[in-house]
PDB file of C-alpha atoms in Angstrom:
ATOM      1  CA  UNK U  16       0.016  -0.054   0.060  1.00 58.00           C
ATOM      2  CA  UNK U  17       1.137   3.502  -0.757  1.00 62.00           C
ATOM      3  CA  UNK U  18       2.117   5.303   2.453  1.00 90.00           C
ATOM      4  CA  UNK U  19       1.434   8.750   3.848  1.00 95.00           C
ATOM      5  CA  UNK U  20       3.638  10.999   5.986  1.00 96.00           C
ATOM      6  CA  UNK U  21       2.199  13.538   8.338  1.00 97.00           C
ATOM      7  CA  UNK U  22       3.690  15.697  11.041  1.00 97.00           C
ATOM      8  CA  UNK U  23       3.131  14.183  14.612  1.00 97.00           C
ATOM      9  CA  UNK U  24       1.489  17.458  15.940  1.00 97.00           C
ATOM     10  CA  UNK U  25       0.407  20.917  15.020  1.00 98.00           C
ATOM     11  CA  UNK U  26      -0.989  23.861  16.821  1.00 97.00           C
ATOM     12  CA  UNK U  27      -3.310  26.488  15.852  1.00 97.00           C
ATOM     13  CA  UNK U  28      -5.353  29.316  17.386  1.00 97.00           C
ATOM     14  CA  UNK U  29      -9.088  29.432  17.484  1.00 97.00           C
ATOM     15  CA  UNK U  30     -10.814  31.118  14.471  1.00 96.00           C
ATOM     16  CA  UNK U  31      -7.686  30.976  12.360  1.00 96.00           C
ATOM     17  CA  UNK U  32      -7.240  28.690   9.222  1.00 96.00           C
ATOM     18  CA  UNK U  33      -5.284  25.484   9.702  1.00 97.00           C
ATOM     19  CA  UNK U  34      -3.373  23.736   6.845  1.00 98.00           C
ATOM     20  CA  UNK U  35      -2.710  20.157   7.684  1.00 98.00           C
ATOM     21  CA  UNK U  36      -0.119  18.671   5.111  1.00 98.00           C
ATOM     22  CA  UNK U  37       0.295  15.079   4.002  1.00 98.00           C
ATOM     23  CA  UNK U  38       3.005  13.724   1.788  1.00 97.00           C
ATOM     24  CA  UNK U  39       2.236  10.615  -0.417  1.00 96.00           C
ATOM     25  CA  UNK U  40       5.050  10.494  -2.948  1.00 94.00           C
ATOM     26  CA  UNK U  41       4.338   6.905  -4.050  1.00 93.00           C
ATOM     27  CA  UNK U  42       0.685   7.527  -4.691  1.00 94.00           C
ATOM     28  CA  UNK U  43      -0.753   5.559  -7.699  1.00 91.00           C
ATOM     29  CA  UNK U  44      -3.156   6.744 -10.292  1.00 91.00           C
ATOM     30  CA  UNK U  45      -6.011   4.915  -8.655  1.00 90.00           C
ATOM     31  CA  UNK U  46      -5.443   5.984  -5.055  1.00 92.00           C
ATOM     32  CA  UNK U  47      -8.034   8.179  -3.544  1.00 93.00           C
ATOM     33  CA  UNK U  48      -6.837  10.606  -0.689  1.00 95.00           C
ATOM     34  CA  UNK U  49      -9.069  10.376   2.348  1.00 96.00           C
ATOM     35  CA  UNK U  50      -8.967  12.328   5.536  1.00 97.00           C
ATOM     36  CA  UNK U  51     -10.657  11.206   8.805  1.00 97.00           C
ATOM     37  CA  UNK U  52     -10.290  12.869  12.212  1.00 98.00           C
ATOM     38  CA  UNK U  53     -10.629  11.315  15.699  1.00 97.00           C
ATOM     39  CA  UNK U  54     -11.852  13.356  18.578  1.00 96.00           C
ATOM     40  CA  UNK U  55     -10.854  12.332  22.038  1.00 91.00           C
ATOM     41  CA  UNK U  56     -12.639   9.136  23.222  1.00 90.00           C
ATOM     42  CA  UNK U  57     -14.601   8.733  19.854  1.00 94.00           C
ATOM     43  CA  UNK U  58     -14.321   6.758  16.804  1.00 96.00           C
ATOM     44  CA  UNK U  59     -12.879   8.212  13.607  1.00 97.00           C
ATOM     45  CA  UNK U  60     -15.021  10.483  11.693  1.00 96.00           C
ATOM     46  CA  UNK U  61     -14.963  10.956   7.958  1.00 95.00           C
ATOM     47  CA  UNK U  62     -13.858  14.504   6.885  1.00 97.00           C
ATOM     48  CA  UNK U  63     -13.323  14.521   3.102  1.00 96.00           C
ATOM     49  CA  UNK U  64     -11.865  12.602   0.090  1.00 95.00           C
ATOM     50  CA  UNK U  65     -10.688  13.338  -3.395  1.00 94.00           C
ATOM     51  CA  UNK U  66      -8.793  11.952  -6.378  1.00 94.00           C
ATOM     52  CA  UNK U  67      -7.354  14.805  -8.471  1.00 93.00           C
ATOM     53  CA  UNK U  68      -9.207  17.972  -8.012  1.00 92.00           C
ATOM     54  CA  UNK U  69      -9.701  20.075  -4.993  1.00 94.00           C
ATOM     55  CA  UNK U  70     -12.701  19.292  -2.895  1.00 95.00           C
ATOM     56  CA  UNK U  71     -14.825  21.297  -0.583  1.00 96.00           C
ATOM     57  CA  UNK U  72     -17.526  20.282   1.866  1.00 94.00           C
ATOM     58  CA  UNK U  73     -19.139  21.882   4.921  1.00 92.00           C
ATOM     59  CA  UNK U  74     -16.277  20.583   7.266  1.00 91.00           C
ATOM     60  CA  UNK U  75     -13.212  21.239   5.335  1.00 96.00           C
ATOM     61  CA  UNK U  76     -11.439  21.666   1.949  1.00 97.00           C
ATOM     62  CA  UNK U  77      -8.918  19.329   0.339  1.00 98.00           C
ATOM     63  CA  UNK U  78      -6.129  20.765  -1.777  1.00 98.00           C
ATOM     64  CA  UNK U  79      -4.279  18.179  -3.877  1.00 97.00           C
ATOM     65  CA  UNK U  80      -1.021  19.090  -5.508  1.00 96.00           C
ATOM     66  CA  UNK U  81      -0.889  18.838  -9.315  1.00 95.00           C
ATOM     67  CA  UNK U  82       1.516  15.841  -9.123  1.00 95.00           C
ATOM     68  CA  UNK U  83      -0.695  14.351  -6.366  1.00 96.00           C
ATOM     69  CA  UNK U  84       2.381  13.635  -4.282  1.00 96.00           C
ATOM     70  CA  UNK U  85       1.021  15.765  -1.562  1.00 97.00           C
ATOM     71  CA  UNK U  86      -2.234  17.213  -0.201  1.00 97.00           C
ATOM     72  CA  UNK U  87      -3.366  19.715   2.411  1.00 98.00           C
ATOM     73  CA  UNK U  88      -6.533  19.458   4.534  1.00 98.00           C
ATOM     74  CA  UNK U  89      -7.705  23.117   5.225  1.00 98.00           C
ATOM     75  CA  UNK U  90      -9.924  23.978   8.179  1.00 97.00           C
ATOM     76  CA  UNK U  91     -11.131  27.455   7.356  1.00 95.00           C
ATOM     77  CA  UNK U  92     -11.755  28.601  10.929  1.00 96.00           C
ATOM     78  CA  UNK U  93     -10.557  26.329  13.702  1.00 96.00           C
ATOM     79  CA  UNK U  94     -12.666  25.903  16.675  1.00 97.00           C
ATOM     80  CA  UNK U  95     -11.951  24.141  19.951  1.00 96.00           C
ATOM     81  CA  UNK U  96     -14.065  21.186  18.703  1.00 95.00           C
ATOM     82  CA  UNK U  97     -11.566  20.696  15.884  1.00 97.00           C
ATOM     83  CA  UNK U  98      -8.909  19.526  18.242  1.00 97.00           C
ATOM     84  CA  UNK U  99      -8.410  15.815  17.168  1.00 98.00           C
ATOM     85  CA  UNK U 100      -6.110  13.393  15.495  1.00 98.00           C
ATOM     86  CA  UNK U 101      -6.256  13.821  11.722  1.00 98.00           C
ATOM     87  CA  UNK U 102      -5.429  10.842   9.495  1.00 98.00           C
ATOM     88  CA  UNK U 103      -4.519  11.093   5.853  1.00 97.00           C
ATOM     89  CA  UNK U 104      -5.071   7.763   4.104  1.00 95.00           C
ATOM     90  CA  UNK U 105      -4.748   6.429   0.664  1.00 93.00           C
ATOM     91  CA  UNK U 106      -7.289   4.005  -0.784  1.00 90.00           C
ATOM     92  CA  UNK U 107      -6.652   2.190  -3.993  1.00 87.00           C
ATOM     93  CA  UNK U 108     -10.098   1.900  -5.720  1.00 84.00           C
ATOM     94  CA  UNK U 109      -8.775  -0.957  -7.946  1.00 82.00           C
ATOM     95  CA  UNK U 110      -7.277  -2.952  -5.092  1.00 72.00           C
ATOM     96  CA  UNK U 111      -8.873  -6.267  -4.043  1.00 74.00           C
ATOM     97  CA  UNK U 112      -9.330  -4.799  -0.606  1.00 77.00           C
ATOM     98  CA  UNK U 113     -10.474  -1.448  -1.749  1.00 77.00           C
ATOM     99  CA  UNK U 114     -12.960  -1.170   1.280  1.00 83.00           C
ATOM    100  CA  UNK U 115      -9.973  -1.276   3.787  1.00 86.00           C
ATOM    101  CA  UNK U 116      -8.538   1.913   5.247  1.00 90.00           C
ATOM    102  CA  UNK U 117      -4.932   1.839   6.506  1.00 91.00           C
ATOM    103  CA  UNK U 118      -4.495   4.427   9.215  1.00 94.00           C
ATOM    104  CA  UNK U 119      -1.073   5.770  10.392  1.00 93.00           C
ATOM    105  CA  UNK U 120      -0.506   7.713  13.420  1.00 93.00           C
ATOM    106  CA  UNK U 121      -1.963  10.941  11.954  1.00 97.00           C
ATOM    107  CA  UNK U 122      -1.421  14.550  13.227  1.00 98.00           C
ATOM    108  CA  UNK U 123      -2.553  15.649  16.686  1.00 98.00           C
ATOM    109  CA  UNK U 124      -3.991  19.044  16.273  1.00 98.00           C
ATOM    110  CA  UNK U 125      -4.303  21.321  19.278  1.00 98.00           C
ATOM    111  CA  UNK U 126      -6.451  24.466  19.141  1.00 97.00           C
ATOM    112  CA  UNK U 127      -5.580  27.183  21.507  1.00 96.00           C
ATOM    113  CA  UNK U 128      -8.338  29.511  22.707  1.00 95.00           C
TER     114      UNK U 128
ATOM    115  CA  UNK Q  12     -29.610   8.557  16.989  1.00 56.00           C
ATOM    116  CA  UNK Q  13     -29.243   6.430  13.876  1.00 79.00           C
ATOM    117  CA  UNK Q  14     -25.422   6.100  14.001  1.00 94.00           C
ATOM    118  CA  UNK Q  15     -23.288   3.043  14.651  1.00 97.00           C
ATOM    119  CA  UNK Q  16     -23.809   1.827  18.227  1.00 97.00           C
ATOM    120  CA  UNK Q  17     -21.459  -0.408  20.159  1.00 98.00           C
ATOM    121  CA  UNK Q  18     -21.881  -2.227  23.477  1.00 97.00           C
ATOM    122  CA  UNK Q  19     -20.421  -2.292  25.933  1.00 97.00           C
ATOM    123  CA  UNK Q  20     -18.436   0.943  25.849  1.00 97.00           C
ATOM    124  CA  UNK Q  21     -16.026  -0.313  28.405  1.00 97.00           C
ATOM    125  CA  UNK Q  22     -15.228  -3.937  29.623  1.00 98.00           C
ATOM    126  CA  UNK Q  23     -12.661  -4.839  32.218  1.00 98.00           C
ATOM    127  CA  UNK Q  24     -11.839  -8.483  32.467  1.00 98.00           C
ATOM    128  CA  UNK Q  25      -9.369 -10.824  34.008  1.00 98.00           C
ATOM    129  CA  UNK Q  26      -6.837 -12.674  31.777  1.00 97.00           C
ATOM    130  CA  UNK Q  27      -8.305 -15.886  30.476  1.00 97.00           C
ATOM    131  CA  UNK Q  28     -11.937 -14.763  30.398  1.00 98.00           C
ATOM    132  CA  UNK Q  29     -13.991 -14.549  27.216  1.00 98.00           C
ATOM    133  CA  UNK Q  30     -15.576 -11.332  26.169  1.00 98.00           C
ATOM    134  CA  UNK Q  31     -18.009 -10.357  23.451  1.00 98.00           C
ATOM    135  CA  UNK Q  32     -18.692  -7.040  21.774  1.00 98.00           C
ATOM    136  CA  UNK Q  33     -21.826  -6.050  19.864  1.00 98.00           C
ATOM    137  CA  UNK Q  34     -21.987  -3.680  16.998  1.00 98.00           C
ATOM    138  CA  UNK Q  35     -25.304  -2.378  15.556  1.00 97.00           C
ATOM    139  CA  UNK Q  36     -24.515  -0.698  12.167  1.00 96.00           C
ATOM    140  CA  UNK Q  37     -26.664   1.971  10.462  1.00 95.00           C
ATOM    141  CA  UNK Q  38     -29.755   0.116   9.338  1.00 91.00           C
ATOM    142  CA  UNK Q  39     -29.405   0.463   5.567  1.00 88.00           C
ATOM    143  CA  UNK Q  40     -25.619  -0.368   5.455  1.00 92.00           C
ATOM    144  CA  UNK Q  41     -24.894  -3.844   4.264  1.00 92.00           C
ATOM    145  CA  UNK Q  42     -21.054  -3.542   4.964  1.00 93.00           C
ATOM    146  CA  UNK Q  43     -19.599  -3.825   8.382  1.00 96.00           C
ATOM    147  CA  UNK Q  44     -15.989  -3.693   9.637  1.00 96.00           C
ATOM    148  CA  UNK Q  45     -14.113  -4.195  12.849  1.00 97.00           C
ATOM    149  CA  UNK Q  46     -11.042  -2.291  13.628  1.00 97.00           C
ATOM    150  CA  UNK Q  47      -8.779  -2.383  16.744  1.00 97.00           C
ATOM    151  CA  UNK Q  48      -6.820   0.763  18.122  1.00 97.00           C
ATOM    152  CA  UNK Q  49      -4.154   0.567  20.668  1.00 96.00           C
ATOM    153  CA  UNK Q  50      -3.014   3.722  22.653  1.00 93.00           C
ATOM    154  CA  UNK Q  51      -1.141   6.106  20.315  1.00 92.00           C
ATOM    155  CA  UNK Q  52      -1.750   4.189  17.242  1.00 94.00           C
ATOM    156  CA  UNK Q  53      -4.200   4.558  14.424  1.00 95.00           C
ATOM    157  CA  UNK Q  54      -6.981   1.968  13.980  1.00 96.00           C
ATOM    158  CA  UNK Q  55      -6.045  -1.296  12.339  1.00 96.00           C
ATOM    159  CA  UNK Q  56      -8.380  -3.329  10.278  1.00 95.00           C
ATOM    160  CA  UNK Q  57      -9.527  -6.666  11.706  1.00 96.00           C
ATOM    161  CA  UNK Q  58     -12.347  -8.074   9.548  1.00 96.00           C
ATOM    162  CA  UNK Q  59     -15.011  -7.145   6.955  1.00 93.00           C
ATOM    163  CA  UNK Q  60     -18.530  -8.372   6.332  1.00 94.00           C
ATOM    164  CA  UNK Q  61     -20.786  -7.845   3.322  1.00 93.00           C
ATOM    165  CA  UNK Q  62     -24.290  -8.808   4.482  1.00 93.00           C
ATOM    166  CA  UNK Q  63     -23.752 -11.977   6.540  1.00 93.00           C
ATOM    167  CA  UNK Q  64     -20.549 -13.084   4.687  1.00 94.00           C
ATOM    168  CA  UNK Q  65     -17.229 -12.433   6.238  1.00 93.00           C
ATOM    169  CA  UNK Q  66     -15.165 -11.560   3.274  1.00 92.00           C
ATOM    170  CA  UNK Q  67     -11.791 -10.794   4.833  1.00 91.00           C
ATOM    171  CA  UNK Q  68      -9.876 -11.418   8.123  1.00 92.00           C
ATOM    172  CA  UNK Q  69      -6.733  -9.766   9.019  1.00 92.00           C
ATOM    173  CA  UNK Q  70      -3.718 -11.766  10.142  1.00 90.00           C
ATOM    174  CA  UNK Q  71      -4.145  -9.734  13.385  1.00 84.00           C
ATOM    175  CA  UNK Q  72      -7.256 -11.859  14.083  1.00 87.00           C
ATOM    176  CA  UNK Q  73      -5.757 -14.857  15.860  1.00 89.00           C
ATOM    177  CA  UNK Q  74      -7.784 -18.134  16.443  1.00 93.00           C
ATOM    178  CA  UNK Q  75      -9.021 -16.750  19.684  1.00 96.00           C
ATOM    179  CA  UNK Q  76     -11.064 -14.117  17.876  1.00 96.00           C
ATOM    180  CA  UNK Q  77     -14.280 -14.781  16.051  1.00 96.00           C
ATOM    181  CA  UNK Q  78     -16.768 -12.240  14.437  1.00 97.00           C
ATOM    182  CA  UNK Q  79     -20.236 -13.031  13.282  1.00 96.00           C
ATOM    183  CA  UNK Q  80     -22.874 -11.095  11.517  1.00 96.00           C
ATOM    184  CA  UNK Q  81     -26.012 -13.321  11.466  1.00 92.00           C
ATOM    185  CA  UNK Q  82     -28.835 -12.171   9.130  1.00 87.00           C
ATOM    186  CA  UNK Q  83     -26.637  -9.379   7.944  1.00 86.00           C
ATOM    187  CA  UNK Q  84     -27.778  -6.968  10.679  1.00 91.00           C
ATOM    188  CA  UNK Q  85     -25.803  -6.647  13.959  1.00 96.00           C
ATOM    189  CA  UNK Q  86     -22.343  -8.135  14.585  1.00 98.00           C
ATOM    190  CA  UNK Q  87     -20.548  -9.725  17.524  1.00 98.00           C
ATOM    191  CA  UNK Q  88     -16.737  -9.923  18.084  1.00 98.00           C
ATOM    192  CA  UNK Q  89     -15.801 -12.463  20.541  1.00 98.00           C
ATOM    193  CA  UNK Q  90     -12.393 -12.868  22.141  1.00 98.00           C
ATOM    194  CA  UNK Q  91     -11.694 -16.168  23.998  1.00 97.00           C
ATOM    195  CA  UNK Q  92      -9.074 -16.679  26.622  1.00 97.00           C
ATOM    196  CA  UNK Q  93      -8.136 -12.984  26.675  1.00 98.00           C
ATOM    197  CA  UNK Q  94      -4.488 -11.830  26.980  1.00 97.00           C
ATOM    198  CA  UNK Q  95      -3.223  -8.600  28.330  1.00 96.00           C
ATOM    199  CA  UNK Q  96      -2.127  -7.759  24.736  1.00 95.00           C
ATOM    200  CA  UNK Q  97      -5.807  -7.689  23.738  1.00 97.00           C
ATOM    201  CA  UNK Q  98      -6.230  -4.544  25.675  1.00 97.00           C
ATOM    202  CA  UNK Q  99      -7.456  -2.040  23.116  1.00 97.00           C
ATOM    203  CA  UNK Q 100     -10.401  -0.153  21.680  1.00 98.00           C
ATOM    204  CA  UNK Q 101     -12.348  -2.211  19.361  1.00 98.00           C
ATOM    205  CA  UNK Q 102     -14.139   0.029  16.710  1.00 98.00           C
ATOM    206  CA  UNK Q 103     -16.912  -0.985  14.540  1.00 98.00           C
ATOM    207  CA  UNK Q 104     -17.884   0.841  11.335  1.00 97.00           C
ATOM    208  CA  UNK Q 105     -20.485   0.382   8.557  1.00 96.00           C
ATOM    209  CA  UNK Q 106     -20.953   1.635   4.986  1.00 93.00           C
ATOM    210  CA  UNK Q 107     -23.055   1.491   1.937  1.00 87.00           C
ATOM    211  CA  UNK Q 108     -22.306  -0.476  -1.257  1.00 77.00           C
ATOM    212  CA  UNK Q 109     -21.044   0.625  -3.491  1.00 74.00           C
ATOM    213  CA  UNK Q 110     -18.370   2.048  -1.372  1.00 72.00           C
ATOM    214  CA  UNK Q 111     -18.304   5.805  -1.581  1.00 74.00           C
ATOM    215  CA  UNK Q 112     -15.170   6.263   0.657  1.00 75.00           C
ATOM    216  CA  UNK Q 113     -16.983   7.055   3.779  1.00 89.00           C
ATOM    217  CA  UNK Q 114     -17.047   4.808   6.716  1.00 93.00           C
ATOM    218  CA  UNK Q 115     -19.242   5.554   9.716  1.00 95.00           C
ATOM    219  CA  UNK Q 116     -17.598   4.447  13.005  1.00 97.00           C
ATOM    220  CA  UNK Q 117     -19.094   3.764  16.310  1.00 97.00           C
ATOM    221  CA  UNK Q 118     -17.655   5.236  19.490  1.00 96.00           C
ATOM    222  CA  UNK Q 119     -15.825   1.890  20.256  1.00 97.00           C
ATOM    223  CA  UNK Q 120     -15.666  -0.594  23.009  1.00 98.00           C
ATOM    224  CA  UNK Q 121     -12.625  -0.243  25.221  1.00 97.00           C
ATOM    225  CA  UNK Q 122     -11.253  -3.576  26.618  1.00 98.00           C
ATOM    226  CA  UNK Q 123      -8.927  -3.737  29.626  1.00 98.00           C
ATOM    227  CA  UNK Q 124      -7.489  -7.117  30.451  1.00 98.00           C
ATOM    228  CA  UNK Q 125      -5.932  -7.325  33.865  1.00 96.00           C
TER     229      UNK Q 125
END
C-alpha cells in the first residue's frame, strides 16, 4: 500500500485557518486521498476525500497538488471542537481490498483559545 | 440517534476470560467492519462483512477471535481466553455499497485485560 507522511502534531489558534499537510510521494493513479479525524474518546469521523481535483464540503477543503504527491486539509476557521487526530489515508479503488482503510498515526491538532 | 452503536463501551476482564462485543450498524448499511486501536496508534483493520458473509480477516485476528454477523444485521466480536495484549479499543464501522469512501464509525468498545 502507498504510504502517507504527516507531522506528528500541529498547533493553531481558534478562529484561524489550519493547513494540515500530507505527503504521499508513492501514490498511484487509482489511489483516492481520504481524511478522517478522531476526537478524544470517539471513533474516527470521515472528513473529506478526493482523487485529483480540490474538494470542498461543509467541514473542510482538500487541496491536492498537481502531481498528487502531496495534499493539504484546510480547516477554514478552527474551533476548539476541531482539536483531534487527523489521519490522511490512501485507498486504491482498484485494489482487491479497496474497502479497507490503513491508518497511520496521524497529526494531533491542538487548538488554542 | 441512527449512528453505529457499540456495546459495551467499556469492559474490564481478567486474563483468560471470554468477552463479546456487539455492533449495531446504520440500518441500511450492508457492509460492516471491525478495527482495533491501541494507545497512540491509528486503527487497524480486523475483519469485513458484506451482509452476513465475512469476506476478509486480518492476520491480526488470531484463532481466539471470532466475528459473526447473523442475518446481515448486527455483528458480534468474541475474544476467547483474553490476554493482556488484547487490551485496546475495538471499533466497528459500517458503510453502503457501492463504497463511496465514507465509513461511519461507532464510539468503540474499550477492553482492559488485567
